[in-house]
Amino acid sequence: MKNEIALVANNSRLPVIHGTTIKLCGSTEINDVATAARYAAELLELWGKYLNKPLRKADKDAGARFGTLIFELYCATQRAEDMLDSLLREKQEGK
């Protein structure tokens, strides 16, 4: 457990990401953040292809809010991935 990214997050005063399986040494495995980012990207794609027009037609405000929530989730997961990548690079460089 001492090599998990959650411990690095604590040392950097960043929120702990529970359930991560990224190891700081050796290879990286699929983790919660990467999975969430992938799901958010899929939601955004589905929103654009199938849900945007029908939901906005049914209720313009609800459609706009739902689209905004999906987009904000996508952006938040991208930032979290970038933060983890940065932490991993710093750890690998010995900083």
mmCIF file as gemmi writes it, N, C-alpha and C atoms, coordinates in Angstrom:
data_model
loop_
_atom_site.group_PDB
_atom_site.id
_atom_site.type_symbol
_atom_site.label_atom_id
_atom_site.label_alt_id
_atom_site.label_comp_id
_atom_site.label_asym_id
_atom_site.label_entity_id
_atom_site.label_seq_id
_atom_site.pdbx_PDB_ins_code
_atom_site.Cartn_x
_atom_site.Cartn_y
_atom_site.Cartn_z
_atom_site.occupancy
_atom_site.B_iso_or_equiv
_atom_site.pdbx_formal_charge
_atom_site.auth_seq_id
_atom_site.auth_asym_id
_atom_site.pdbx_PDB_model_num
ATOM 1 N N . MET Axp A 1 ? 0.819 -1.198 0 1 0 ? 1 A 1
ATOM 2 C CA . MET Axp A 1 ? 0 0 0 1 0 ? 1 A 1
ATOM 3 C C . MET Axp A 1 ? 0.859 1.256 0 1 0 ? 1 A 1
ATOM 4 N N . LYS Axp A 2 ? 2.095 1.189 0.465 1 0 ? 2 A 1
ATOM 5 C CA . LYS Axp A 2 ? 2.893 2.401 0.562 1 0 ? 2 A 1
ATOM 6 C C . LYS Axp A 2 ? 3.24 3.006 -0.789 1 0 ? 2 A 1
ATOM 7 N N . ASN Axp A 3 ? 3.124 2.237 -1.87 1 0 ? 3 A 1
ATOM 8 C CA . ASN Axp A 3 ? 3.447 2.762 -3.186 1 0 ? 3 A 1
ATOM 9 C C . ASN Axp A 3 ? 2.238 3.3 -3.936 1 0 ? 3 A 1
ATOM 10 N N . GLU Axp A 4 ? 1.071 3.261 -3.336 1 0 ? 4 A 1
ATOM 11 C CA . GLU Axp A 4 ? -0.113 3.711 -4.054 1 0 ? 4 A 1
ATOM 12 C C . GLU Axp A 4 ? -0.165 5.225 -4.124 1 0 ? 4 A 1
ATOM 13 N N . ILE Axp A 5 ? -0.767 5.71 -5.194 1 0 ? 5 A 1
ATOM 14 C CA . ILE Axp A 5 ? -0.852 7.143 -5.446 1 0 ? 5 A 1
ATOM 15 C C . ILE Axp A 5 ? -1.6 7.878 -4.339 1 0 ? 5 A 1
ATOM 16 N N . ALA Axp A 6 ? -2.498 7.191 -3.636 1 0 ? 6 A 1
ATOM 17 C CA . ALA Axp A 6 ? -3.25 7.833 -2.561 1 0 ? 6 A 1
ATOM 18 C C . ALA Axp A 6 ? -2.309 8.409 -1.514 1 0 ? 6 A 1
ATOM 19 N N . LEU Axp A 7 ? -1.219 7.725 -1.224 1 0 ? 7 A 1
ATOM 20 C CA . LEU Axp A 7 ? -0.269 8.235 -0.242 1 0 ? 7 A 1
ATOM 21 C C . LEU Axp A 7 ? 0.447 9.464 -0.766 1 0 ? 7 A 1
ATOM 22 N N . VAL Axp A 8 ? 0.797 9.477 -2.022 1 0 ? 8 A 1
ATOM 23 C CA . VAL Axp A 8 ? 1.42 10.658 -2.61 1 0 ? 8 A 1
ATOM 24 C C . VAL Axp A 8 ? 0.438 11.813 -2.572 1 0 ? 8 A 1
ATOM 25 N N . ALA Axp A 9 ? -0.822 11.527 -2.849 1 0 ? 9 A 1
ATOM 26 C CA . ALA Axp A 9 ? -1.835 12.576 -2.799 1 0 ? 9 A 1
ATOM 27 C C . ALA Axp A 9 ? -1.903 13.182 -1.402 1 0 ? 9 A 1
ATOM 28 N N . ASN Axp A 10 ? -1.832 12.353 -0.359 1 0 ? 10 A 1
ATOM 29 C CA . ASN Axp A 10 ? -1.849 12.876 1.005 1 0 ? 10 A 1
ATOM 30 C C . ASN Axp A 10 ? -0.64 13.758 1.269 1 0 ? 10 A 1
ATOM 31 N N . ASN Axp A 11 ? 0.523 13.332 0.838 1 0 ? 11 A 1
ATOM 32 C CA . ASN Axp A 11 ? 1.731 14.113 1.055 1 0 ? 11 A 1
ATOM 33 C C . ASN Axp A 11 ? 1.698 15.429 0.298 1 0 ? 11 A 1
ATOM 34 N N . SER Axp A 12 ? 0.958 15.492 -0.8 1 0 ? 12 A 1
ATOM 35 C CA . SER Axp A 12 ? 0.872 16.7 -1.607 1 0 ? 12 A 1
ATOM 36 C C . SER Axp A 12 ? -0.346 17.543 -1.246 1 0 ? 12 A 1
ATOM 37 N N . ARG Axp A 13 ? -1.042 17.151 -0.198 1 0 ? 13 A 1
ATOM 38 C CA . ARG Axp A 13 ? -2.258 17.83 0.251 1 0 ? 13 A 1
ATOM 39 C C . ARG Axp A 13 ? -3.348 17.83 -0.817 1 0 ? 13 A 1
ATOM 40 N N . LEU Axp A 14 ? -3.384 16.794 -1.607 1 0 ? 14 A 1
ATOM 41 C CA . LEU Axp A 14 ? -4.429 16.615 -2.601 1 0 ? 14 A 1
ATOM 42 C C . LEU Axp A 14 ? -5.405 15.582 -2.071 1 0 ? 14 A 1
ATOM 43 N N . PRO Axp A 15 ? -6.638 15.581 -2.568 1 0 ? 15 A 1
ATOM 44 C CA . PRO Axp A 15 ? -7.599 14.602 -2.054 1 0 ? 15 A 1
ATOM 45 C C . PRO Axp A 15 ? -7.178 13.18 -2.364 1 0 ? 15 A 1
ATOM 46 N N . VAL Axp A 16 ? -7.471 12.287 -1.435 1 0 ? 16 A 1
ATOM 47 C CA . VAL Axp A 16 ? -7.176 10.867 -1.639 1 0 ? 16 A 1
ATOM 48 C C . VAL Axp A 16 ? -8.154 10.323 -2.663 1 0 ? 16 A 1
ATOM 49 N N . ILE Axp A 17 ? -7.657 9.56 -3.586 1 0 ? 17 A 1
ATOM 50 C CA . ILE Axp A 17 ? -8.498 8.925 -4.585 1 0 ? 17 A 1
ATOM 51 C C . ILE Axp A 17 ? -8.604 7.466 -4.192 1 0 ? 17 A 1
ATOM 52 N N . HIS Axp A 18 ? -9.723 7.095 -3.608 1 0 ? 18 A 1
ATOM 53 C CA . HIS Axp A 18 ? -9.909 5.745 -3.086 1 0 ? 18 A 1
ATOM 54 C C . HIS Axp A 18 ? -10.008 4.729 -4.211 1 0 ? 18 A 1
ATOM 55 N N . GLY Axp A 19 ? -9.45 3.569 -3.994 1 0 ? 19 A 1
ATOM 56 C CA . GLY Axp A 19 ? -9.574 2.485 -4.95 1 0 ? 19 A 1
ATOM 57 C C . GLY Axp A 19 ? -8.61 2.557 -6.107 1 0 ? 19 A 1
ATOM 58 N N . THR Axp A 20 ? -7.633 3.456 -6.05 1 0 ? 20 A 1
ATOM 59 C CA . THR Axp A 20 ? -6.692 3.532 -7.159 1 0 ? 20 A 1
ATOM 60 C C . THR Axp A 20 ? -5.819 2.297 -7.173 1 0 ? 20 A 1
ATOM 61 N N . THR Axp A 21 ? -5.406 1.906 -8.344 1 0 ? 21 A 1
ATOM 62 C CA . THR Axp A 21 ? -4.483 0.789 -8.463 1 0 ? 21 A 1
ATOM 63 C C . THR Axp A 21 ? -3.214 1.205 -9.183 1 0 ? 21 A 1
ATOM 64 N N . ILE Axp A 22 ? -3.04 2.505 -9.407 1 0 ? 22 A 1
ATOM 65 C CA . ILE Axp A 22 ? -1.802 2.977 -10.02 1 0 ? 22 A 1
ATOM 66 C C . ILE Axp A 22 ? -0.681 2.801 -9.009 1 0 ? 22 A 1
ATOM 67 N N . LYS Axp A 23 ? 0.372 2.18 -9.414 1 0 ? 23 A 1
ATOM 68 C CA . LYS Axp A 23 ? 1.545 2.039 -8.561 1 0 ? 23 A 1
ATOM 69 C C . LYS Axp A 23 ? 2.578 3.075 -9.001 1 0 ? 23 A 1
ATOM 70 N N . LEU Axp A 24 ? 3.309 3.597 -8.051 1 0 ? 24 A 1
ATOM 71 C CA . LEU Axp A 24 ? 4.303 4.61 -8.379 1 0 ? 24 A 1
ATOM 72 C C . LEU Axp A 24 ? 5.567 4.004 -8.954 1 0 ? 24 A 1
ATOM 73 N N . CYS Axp A 25 ? 5.773 2.743 -8.753 1 0 ? 25 A 1
ATOM 74 C CA . CYS Axp A 25 ? 6.942 2.058 -9.294 1 0 ? 25 A 1
ATOM 75 C C . CYS Axp A 25 ? 6.466 1.046 -10.325 1 0 ? 25 A 1
ATOM 76 N N . GLY Axp A 26 ? 7.176 0.927 -11.411 1 0 ? 26 A 1
ATOM 77 C CA . GLY Axp A 26 ? 6.826 -0.078 -12.416 1 0 ? 26 A 1
ATOM 78 C C . GLY Axp A 26 ? 5.671 0.35 -13.284 1 0 ? 26 A 1
ATOM 79 N N . SER Axp A 27 ? 4.912 -0.631 -13.736 1 0 ? 27 A 1
ATOM 80 C CA . SER Axp A 27 ? 3.836 -0.36 -14.686 1 0 ? 27 A 1
ATOM 81 C C . SER Axp A 27 ? 2.617 0.229 -13.99 1 0 ? 27 A 1
ATOM 82 N N . THR Axp A 28 ? 1.803 0.916 -14.767 1 0 ? 28 A 1
ATOM 83 C CA . THR Axp A 28 ? 0.559 1.455 -14.235 1 0 ? 28 A 1
ATOM 84 C C . THR Axp A 28 ? -0.594 0.58 -14.683 1 0 ? 28 A 1
ATOM 85 N N . GLU Axp A 29 ? -1.586 0.476 -13.824 1 0 ? 29 A 1
ATOM 86 C CA . GLU Axp A 29 ? -2.769 -0.317 -14.111 1 0 ? 29 A 1
ATOM 87 C C . GLU Axp A 29 ? -3.955 0.624 -14.262 1 0 ? 29 A 1
ATOM 88 N N . ILE Axp A 30 ? -5.061 0.084 -14.762 1 0 ? 30 A 1
ATOM 89 C CA . ILE Axp A 30 ? -6.275 0.897 -14.88 1 0 ? 30 A 1
ATOM 90 C C . ILE Axp A 30 ? -6.676 1.35 -13.486 1 0 ? 30 A 1
ATOM 91 N N . ASN Axp A 31 ? -7.072 2.589 -13.343 1 0 ? 31 A 1
ATOM 92 C CA . ASN Axp A 31 ? -7.437 3.128 -12.035 1 0 ? 31 A 1
ATOM 93 C C . ASN Axp A 31 ? -8.769 3.845 -12.112 1 0 ? 31 A 1
ATOM 94 N N . ASP Axp A 32 ? -9.253 4.247 -10.966 1 0 ? 32 A 1
ATOM 95 C CA . ASP Axp A 32 ? -10.554 4.9 -10.88 1 0 ? 32 A 1
ATOM 96 C C . ASP Axp A 32 ? -10.617 6.184 -11.695 1 0 ? 32 A 1
ATOM 97 N N . VAL Axp A 33 ? -9.576 6.984 -11.653 1 0 ? 33 A 1
ATOM 98 C CA . VAL Axp A 33 ? -9.59 8.259 -12.368 1 0 ? 33 A 1
ATOM 99 C C . VAL Axp A 33 ? -9.63 8.04 -13.87 1 0 ? 33 A 1
ATOM 100 N N . ALA Axp A 34 ? -8.812 7.137 -14.367 1 0 ? 34 A 1
ATOM 101 C CA . ALA Axp A 34 ? -8.808 6.859 -15.805 1 0 ? 34 A 1
ATOM 102 C C . ALA Axp A 34 ? -10.149 6.289 -16.247 1 0 ? 34 A 1
ATOM 103 N N . THR Axp A 35 ? -10.732 5.439 -15.43 1 0 ? 35 A 1
ATOM 104 C CA . THR Axp A 35 ? -12.035 4.867 -15.751 1 0 ? 35 A 1
ATOM 105 C C . THR Axp A 35 ? -13.106 5.951 -15.76 1 0 ? 35 A 1
ATOM 106 N N . ALA Axp A 36 ? -13.092 6.811 -14.755 1 0 ? 36 A 1
ATOM 107 C CA . ALA Axp A 36 ? -14.065 7.906 -14.704 1 0 ? 36 A 1
ATOM 108 C C . ALA Axp A 36 ? -13.908 8.831 -15.906 1 0 ? 36 A 1
ATOM 109 N N . ALA Axp A 37 ? -12.673 9.116 -16.289 1 0 ? 37 A 1
ATOM 110 C CA . ALA Axp A 37 ? -12.431 9.976 -17.455 1 0 ? 37 A 1
ATOM 111 C C . ALA Axp A 37 ? -12.969 9.335 -18.727 1 0 ? 37 A 1
ATOM 112 N N . ARG Axp A 38 ? -12.76 8.052 -18.858 1 0 ? 38 A 1
ATOM 113 C CA . ARG Axp A 38 ? -13.257 7.34 -20.041 1 0 ? 38 A 1
ATOM 114 C C . ARG Axp A 38 ? -14.786 7.355 -20.066 1 0 ? 38 A 1
ATOM 115 N N . TYR Axp A 39 ? -15.415 7.099 -18.921 1 0 ? 39 A 1
ATOM 116 C CA . TYR Axp A 39 ? -16.877 7.111 -18.853 1 0 ? 39 A 1
ATOM 117 C C . TYR Axp A 39 ? -17.429 8.509 -19.135 1 0 ? 39 A 1
ATOM 118 N N . ALA Axp A 40 ? -16.783 9.531 -18.601 1 0 ? 40 A 1
ATOM 119 C CA . ALA Axp A 40 ? -17.232 10.904 -18.841 1 0 ? 40 A 1
ATOM 120 C C . ALA Axp A 40 ? -17.133 11.256 -20.322 1 0 ? 40 A 1
ATOM 121 N N . ALA Axp A 41 ? -16.07 10.812 -20.976 1 0 ? 41 A 1
ATOM 122 C CA . ALA Axp A 41 ? -15.928 11.056 -22.414 1 0 ? 41 A 1
ATOM 123 C C . ALA Axp A 41 ? -17.035 10.343 -23.189 1 0 ? 41 A 1
ATOM 124 N N . GLU Axp A 42 ? -17.365 9.125 -22.771 1 0 ? 42 A 1
ATOM 125 C CA . GLU Axp A 42 ? -18.451 8.388 -23.424 1 0 ? 42 A 1
ATOM 126 C C . GLU Axp A 42 ? -19.795 9.079 -23.202 1 0 ? 42 A 1
ATOM 127 N N . LEU Axp A 43 ? -20.031 9.552 -21.983 1 0 ? 43 A 1
ATOM 128 C CA . LEU Axp A 43 ? -21.266 10.288 -21.706 1 0 ? 43 A 1
ATOM 129 C C . LEU Axp A 43 ? -21.379 11.532 -22.574 1 0 ? 43 A 1
ATOM 130 N N . LEU Axp A 44 ? -20.282 12.257 -22.699 1 0 ? 44 A 1
ATOM 131 C CA . LEU Axp A 44 ? -20.279 13.465 -23.514 1 0 ? 44 A 1
ATOM 132 C C . LEU Axp A 44 ? -20.583 13.138 -24.974 1 0 ? 44 A 1
ATOM 133 N N . GLU Axp A 45 ? -20.004 12.065 -25.463 1 0 ? 45 A 1
ATOM 134 C CA . GLU Axp A 45 ? -20.26 11.647 -26.84 1 0 ? 45 A 1
ATOM 135 C C . GLU Axp A 45 ? -21.724 11.233 -27.023 1 0 ? 45 A 1
ATOM 136 N N . LEU Axp A 46 ? -22.248 10.445 -26.092 1 0 ? 46 A 1
ATOM 137 C CA . LEU Axp A 46 ? -23.651 10.03 -26.168 1 0 ? 46 A 1
ATOM 138 C C . LEU Axp A 46 ? -24.595 11.224 -26.069 1 0 ? 46 A 1
ATOM 139 N N . TRP Axp A 47 ? -24.236 12.161 -25.213 1 0 ? 47 A 1
ATOM 140 C CA . TRP Axp A 47 ? -25.037 13.378 -25.084 1 0 ? 47 A 1
ATOM 141 C C . TRP Axp A 47 ? -25.126 14.093 -26.428 1 0 ? 47 A 1
ATOM 142 N N . GLY Axp A 48 ? -23.987 14.275 -27.065 1 0 ? 48 A 1
ATOM 143 C CA . GLY Axp A 48 ? -23.971 14.981 -28.338 1 0 ? 48 A 1
ATOM 144 C C . GLY Axp A 48 ? -24.709 14.25 -29.446 1 0 ? 48 A 1
ATOM 145 N N . LYS Axp A 49 ? -24.604 12.937 -29.466 1 0 ? 49 A 1
ATOM 146 C CA . LYS Axp A 49 ? -25.214 12.152 -30.549 1 0 ? 49 A 1
ATOM 147 C C . LYS Axp A 49 ? -26.706 11.91 -30.366 1 0 ? 49 A 1
ATOM 148 N N . TYR Axp A 50 ? -27.126 11.601 -29.138 1 0 ? 50 A 1
ATOM 149 C CA . TYR Axp A 50 ? -28.483 11.093 -28.951 1 0 ? 50 A 1
ATOM 150 C C . TYR Axp A 50 ? -29.375 11.872 -27.989 1 0 ? 50 A 1
ATOM 151 N N . LEU Axp A 51 ? -28.807 12.557 -27.035 1 0 ? 51 A 1
ATOM 152 C CA . LEU Axp A 51 ? -29.629 13.104 -25.96 1 0 ? 51 A 1
ATOM 153 C C . LEU Axp A 51 ? -29.869 14.607 -26.028 1 0 ? 51 A 1
ATOM 154 N N . ASN Axp A 52 ? -28.945 15.347 -26.58 1 0 ? 52 A 1
ATOM 155 C CA . ASN Axp A 52 ? -29.019 16.801 -26.552 1 0 ? 52 A 1
ATOM 156 C C . ASN Axp A 52 ? -30.326 17.331 -27.145 1 0 ? 52 A 1
ATOM 157 N N . LYS Axp A 53 ? -30.57 17.026 -28.392 1 0 ? 53 A 1
ATOM 158 C CA . LYS Axp A 53 ? -31.761 17.576 -29.064 1 0 ? 53 A 1
ATOM 159 C C . LYS Axp A 53 ? -33.074 17.126 -28.429 1 0 ? 53 A 1
ATOM 160 N N . PRO Axp A 54 ? -33.26 15.816 -28.179 1 0 ? 54 A 1
ATOM 161 C CA . PRO Axp A 54 ? -34.548 15.403 -27.591 1 0 ? 54 A 1
ATOM 162 C C . PRO Axp A 54 ? -34.801 15.983 -26.199 1 0 ? 54 A 1
ATOM 163 N N . LEU Axp A 55 ? -33.773 16.035 -25.368 1 0 ? 55 A 1
ATOM 164 C CA . LEU Axp A 55 ? -33.979 16.545 -24.016 1 0 ? 55 A 1
ATOM 165 C C . LEU Axp A 55 ? -34.212 18.049 -24.026 1 0 ? 55 A 1
ATOM 166 N N . ARG Axp A 56 ? -33.475 18.77 -24.843 1 0 ? 56 A 1
ATOM 167 C CA . ARG Axp A 56 ? -33.702 20.217 -24.933 1 0 ? 56 A 1
ATOM 168 C C . ARG Axp A 56 ? -35.075 20.529 -25.523 1 0 ? 56 A 1
ATOM 169 N N . LYS Axp A 57 ? -35.533 19.677 -26.43 1 0 ? 57 A 1
ATOM 170 C CA . LYS Axp A 57 ? -36.867 19.865 -27.006 1 0 ? 57 A 1
ATOM 171 C C . LYS Axp A 57 ? -37.938 19.648 -25.936 1 0 ? 57 A 1
ATOM 172 N N . ALA Axp A 58 ? -37.744 18.644 -25.094 1 0 ? 58 A 1
ATOM 173 C CA . ALA Axp A 58 ? -38.707 18.347 -24.033 1 0 ? 58 A 1
ATOM 174 C C . ALA Axp A 58 ? -38.685 19.398 -22.931 1 0 ? 58 A 1
ATOM 175 N N . ASP Axp A 59 ? -37.496 19.823 -22.53 1 0 ? 59 A 1
ATOM 176 C CA . ASP Axp A 59 ? -37.346 20.823 -21.464 1 0 ? 59 A 1
ATOM 177 C C . ASP Axp A 59 ? -36.005 21.521 -21.669 1 0 ? 59 A 1
ATOM 178 N N . LYS Axp A 60 ? -36.075 22.724 -22.2 1 0 ? 60 A 1
ATOM 179 C CA . LYS Axp A 60 ? -34.855 23.448 -22.576 1 0 ? 60 A 1
ATOM 180 C C . LYS Axp A 60 ? -33.906 23.65 -21.39 1 0 ? 60 A 1
ATOM 181 N N . ASP Axp A 61 ? -34.439 24.06 -20.249 1 0 ? 61 A 1
ATOM 182 C CA . ASP Axp A 61 ? -33.594 24.306 -19.075 1 0 ? 61 A 1
ATOM 183 C C . ASP Axp A 61 ? -32.97 23.02 -18.54 1 0 ? 61 A 1
ATOM 184 N N . ALA Axp A 62 ? -33.768 21.967 -18.448 1 0 ? 62 A 1
ATOM 185 C CA . ALA Axp A 62 ? -33.243 20.686 -17.961 1 0 ? 62 A 1
ATOM 186 C C . ALA Axp A 62 ? -32.2 20.137 -18.923 1 0 ? 62 A 1
ATOM 187 N N . GLY Axp A 63 ? -32.448 20.269 -20.214 1 0 ? 63 A 1
ATOM 188 C CA . GLY Axp A 63 ? -31.482 19.81 -21.208 1 0 ? 63 A 1
ATOM 189 C C . GLY Axp A 63 ? -30.167 20.553 -21.104 1 0 ? 63 A 1
ATOM 190 N N . ALA Axp A 64 ? -30.25 21.863 -20.945 1 0 ? 64 A 1
ATOM 191 C CA . ALA Axp A 64 ? -29.035 22.669 -20.817 1 0 ? 64 A 1
ATOM 192 C C . ALA Axp A 64 ? -28.272 22.294 -19.547 1 0 ? 64 A 1
ATOM 193 N N . ARG Axp A 65 ? -28.999 22.113 -18.454 1 0 ? 65 A 1
ATOM 194 C CA . ARG Axp A 65 ? -28.348 21.759 -17.183 1 0 ? 65 A 1
ATOM 195 C C . ARG Axp A 65 ? -27.691 20.387 -17.258 1 0 ? 65 A 1
ATOM 196 N N . PHE Axp A 66 ? -28.378 19.418 -17.835 1 0 ? 66 A 1
ATOM 197 C CA . PHE Axp A 66 ? -27.829 18.076 -17.954 1 0 ? 66 A 1
ATOM 198 C C . PHE Axp A 66 ? -26.575 18.085 -18.825 1 0 ? 66 A 1
ATOM 199 N N . GLY Axp A 67 ? -26.622 18.812 -19.929 1 0 ? 67 A 1
ATOM 200 C CA . GLY Axp A 67 ? -25.448 18.931 -20.793 1 0 ? 67 A 1
ATOM 201 C C . GLY Axp A 67 ? -24.277 19.578 -20.068 1 0 ? 67 A 1
ATOM 202 N N . THR Axp A 68 ? -24.566 20.608 -19.287 1 0 ? 68 A 1
ATOM 203 C CA . THR Axp A 68 ? -23.516 21.281 -18.515 1 0 ? 68 A 1
ATOM 204 C C . THR Axp A 68 ? -22.903 20.337 -17.489 1 0 ? 68 A 1
ATOM 205 N N . LEU Axp A 69 ? -23.738 19.57 -16.802 1 0 ? 69 A 1
ATOM 206 C CA . LEU Axp A 69 ? -23.224 18.617 -15.808 1 0 ? 69 A 1
ATOM 207 C C . LEU Axp A 69 ? -22.299 17.582 -16.451 1 0 ? 69 A 1
ATOM 208 N N . ILE Axp A 70 ? -22.689 17.065 -17.594 1 0 ? 70 A 1
ATOM 209 C CA . ILE Axp A 70 ? -21.85 16.083 -18.282 1 0 ? 70 A 1
ATOM 210 C C . ILE Axp A 70 ? -20.531 16.716 -18.697 1 0 ? 70 A 1
ATOM 211 N N . PHE Axp A 71 ? -20.591 17.928 -19.248 1 0 ? 71 A 1
ATOM 212 C CA . PHE Axp A 71 ? -19.366 18.599 -19.679 1 0 ? 71 A 1
ATOM 213 C C . PHE Axp A 71 ? -18.456 18.903 -18.491 1 0 ? 71 A 1
ATOM 214 N N . GLU Axp A 72 ? -19.019 19.364 -17.383 1 0 ? 72 A 1
ATOM 215 C CA . GLU Axp A 72 ? -18.216 19.66 -16.192 1 0 ? 72 A 1
ATOM 216 C C . GLU Axp A 72 ? -17.601 18.394 -15.613 1 0 ? 72 A 1
ATOM 217 N N . LEU Axp A 73 ? -18.334 17.291 -15.625 1 0 ? 73 A 1
ATOM 218 C CA . LEU Axp A 73 ? -17.782 16.009 -15.183 1 0 ? 73 A 1
ATOM 219 C C . LEU Axp A 73 ? -16.604 15.609 -16.064 1 0 ? 73 A 1
ATOM 220 N N . TYR Axp A 74 ? -16.762 15.766 -17.36 1 0 ? 74 A 1
ATOM 221 C CA . TYR Axp A 74 ? -15.685 15.46 -18.302 1 0 ? 74 A 1
ATOM 222 C C . TYR Axp A 74 ? -14.446 16.313 -17.991 1 0 ? 74 A 1
ATOM 223 N N . CYS Axp A 75 ? -14.632 17.611 -17.813 1 0 ? 75 A 1
ATOM 224 C CA . CYS Axp A 75 ? -13.5 18.504 -17.522 1 0 ? 75 A 1
ATOM 225 C C . CYS Axp A 75 ? -12.831 18.15 -16.195 1 0 ? 75 A 1
ATOM 226 N N . ALA Axp A 76 ? -13.625 17.846 -15.178 1 0 ? 76 A 1
ATOM 227 C CA . ALA Axp A 76 ? -13.067 17.499 -13.867 1 0 ? 76 A 1
ATOM 228 C C . ALA Axp A 76 ? -12.238 16.225 -13.934 1 0 ? 76 A 1
ATOM 229 N N . THR Axp A 77 ? -12.702 15.241 -14.683 1 0 ? 77 A 1
ATOM 230 C CA . THR Axp A 77 ? -11.937 13.994 -14.777 1 0 ? 77 A 1
ATOM 231 C C . THR Axp A 77 ? -10.662 14.187 -15.589 1 0 ? 77 A 1
ATOM 232 N N . GLN Axp A 78 ? -10.697 15.066 -16.576 1 0 ? 78 A 1
ATOM 233 C CA . GLN Axp A 78 ? -9.481 15.355 -17.333 1 0 ? 78 A 1
ATOM 234 C C . GLN Axp A 78 ? -8.444 16.04 -16.437 1 0 ? 78 A 1
ATOM 235 N N . ARG Axp A 79 ? -8.908 16.978 -15.591 1 0 ? 79 A 1
ATOM 236 C CA . ARG Axp A 79 ? -7.99 17.638 -14.652 1 0 ? 79 A 1
ATOM 237 C C . ARG Axp A 79 ? -7.411 16.635 -13.659 1 0 ? 79 A 1
ATOM 238 N N . ALA Axp A 80 ? -8.247 15.724 -13.171 1 0 ? 80 A 1
ATOM 239 C CA . ALA Axp A 80 ? -7.77 14.711 -12.224 1 0 ? 80 A 1
ATOM 240 C C . ALA Axp A 80 ? -6.726 13.812 -12.875 1 0 ? 80 A 1
ATOM 241 N N . GLU Axp A 81 ? -6.954 13.423 -14.122 1 0 ? 81 A 1
ATOM 242 C CA . GLU Axp A 81 ? -5.961 12.61 -14.836 1 0 ? 81 A 1
ATOM 243 C C . GLU Axp A 81 ? -4.649 13.364 -14.994 1 0 ? 81 A 1
ATOM 244 N N . ASP Axp A 82 ? -4.737 14.636 -15.357 1 0 ? 82 A 1
ATOM 245 C CA . ASP Axp A 82 ? -3.529 15.45 -15.501 1 0 ? 82 A 1
ATOM 246 C C . ASP Axp A 82 ? -2.773 15.555 -14.178 1 0 ? 82 A 1
ATOM 247 N N . MET Axp A 83 ? -3.512 15.719 -13.082 1 0 ? 83 A 1
ATOM 248 C CA . MET Axp A 83 ? -2.895 15.824 -11.765 1 0 ? 83 A 1
ATOM 249 C C . MET Axp A 83 ? -2.173 14.526 -11.403 1 0 ? 83 A 1
ATOM 250 N N . LEU Axp A 84 ? -2.81 13.392 -11.652 1 0 ? 84 A 1
ATOM 251 C CA . LEU Axp A 84 ? -2.174 12.107 -11.358 1 0 ? 84 A 1
ATOM 252 C C . LEU Axp A 84 ? -0.946 11.881 -12.231 1 0 ? 84 A 1
ATOM 253 N N . ASP Axp A 85 ? -1.047 12.23 -13.506 1 0 ? 85 A 1
ATOM 254 C CA . ASP Axp A 85 ? 0.108 12.095 -14.396 1 0 ? 85 A 1
ATOM 255 C C . ASP Axp A 85 ? 1.278 12.932 -13.893 1 0 ? 85 A 1
ATOM 256 N N . SER Axp A 86 ? 0.968 14.139 -13.442 1 0 ? 86 A 1
ATOM 257 C CA . SER Axp A 86 ? 2.011 15.014 -12.91 1 0 ? 86 A 1
ATOM 258 C C . SER Axp A 86 ? 2.645 14.422 -11.654 1 0 ? 86 A 1
ATOM 259 N N . LEU Axp A 87 ? 1.825 13.887 -10.757 1 0 ? 87 A 1
ATOM 260 C CA . LEU Axp A 87 ? 2.348 13.256 -9.543 1 0 ? 87 A 1
ATOM 261 C C . LEU Axp A 87 ? 3.237 12.062 -9.875 1 0 ? 87 A 1
ATOM 262 N N . LEU Axp A 88 ? 2.812 11.274 -10.842 1 0 ? 88 A 1
ATOM 263 C CA . LEU Axp A 88 ? 3.611 10.114 -11.243 1 0 ? 88 A 1
ATOM 264 C C . LEU Axp A 88 ? 4.943 10.541 -11.841 1 0 ? 88 A 1
ATOM 265 N N . ARG Axp A 89 ? 4.915 11.571 -12.69 1 0 ? 89 A 1
ATOM 266 C CA . ARG Axp A 89 ? 6.174 12.059 -13.281 1 0 ? 89 A 1
ATOM 267 C C . ARG Axp A 89 ? 7.116 12.577 -12.203 1 0 ? 89 A 1
ATOM 268 N N . GLU Axp A 90 ? 6.582 13.348 -11.258 1 0 ? 90 A 1
ATOM 269 C CA . GLU Axp A 90 ? 7.413 13.873 -10.175 1 0 ? 90 A 1
ATOM 270 C C . GLU Axp A 90 ? 8.024 12.744 -9.359 1 0 ? 90 A 1
ATOM 271 N N . LYS Axp A 91 ? 7.233 11.733 -9.061 1 0 ? 91 A 1
ATOM 272 C CA . LYS Axp A 91 ? 7.728 10.604 -8.273 1 0 ? 91 A 1
ATOM 273 C C . LYS Axp A 91 ? 8.803 9.842 -9.04 1 0 ? 91 A 1
ATOM 274 N N . GLN Axp A 92 ? 8.588 9.637 -10.342 1 0 ? 92 A 1
ATOM 275 C CA . GLN Axp A 92 ? 9.559 8.906 -11.15 1 0 ? 92 A 1
ATOM 276 C C . GLN Axp A 92 ? 10.856 9.69 -11.328 1 0 ? 92 A 1
ATOM 277 N N . GLU Axp A 93 ? 10.746 11.023 -11.323 1 0 ? 93 A 1
ATOM 278 C CA . GLU Axp A 93 ? 11.942 11.857 -11.464 1 0 ? 93 A 1
ATOM 279 C C . GLU Axp A 93 ? 12.643 12.066 -10.129 1 0 ? 93 A 1
ATOM 280 N N . GLY Axp A 94 ? 12.038 11.598 -9.056 1 0 ? 94 A 1
ATOM 281 C CA . GLY Axp A 94 ? 12.657 11.692 -7.739 1 0 ? 94 A 1
ATOM 282 C C . GLY Axp A 94 ? 12.542 13.05 -7.091 1 0 ? 94 A 1
ATOM 283 N N . LYS Axp A 95 ? 11.541 13.809 -7.452 1 0 ? 95 A 1
ATOM 284 C CA . LYS Axp A 95 ? 11.365 15.148 -6.87 1 0 ? 95 A 1
ATOM 285 C C . LYS Axp A 95 ? 10.626 15.062 -5.569 1 0 ? 95 A 1
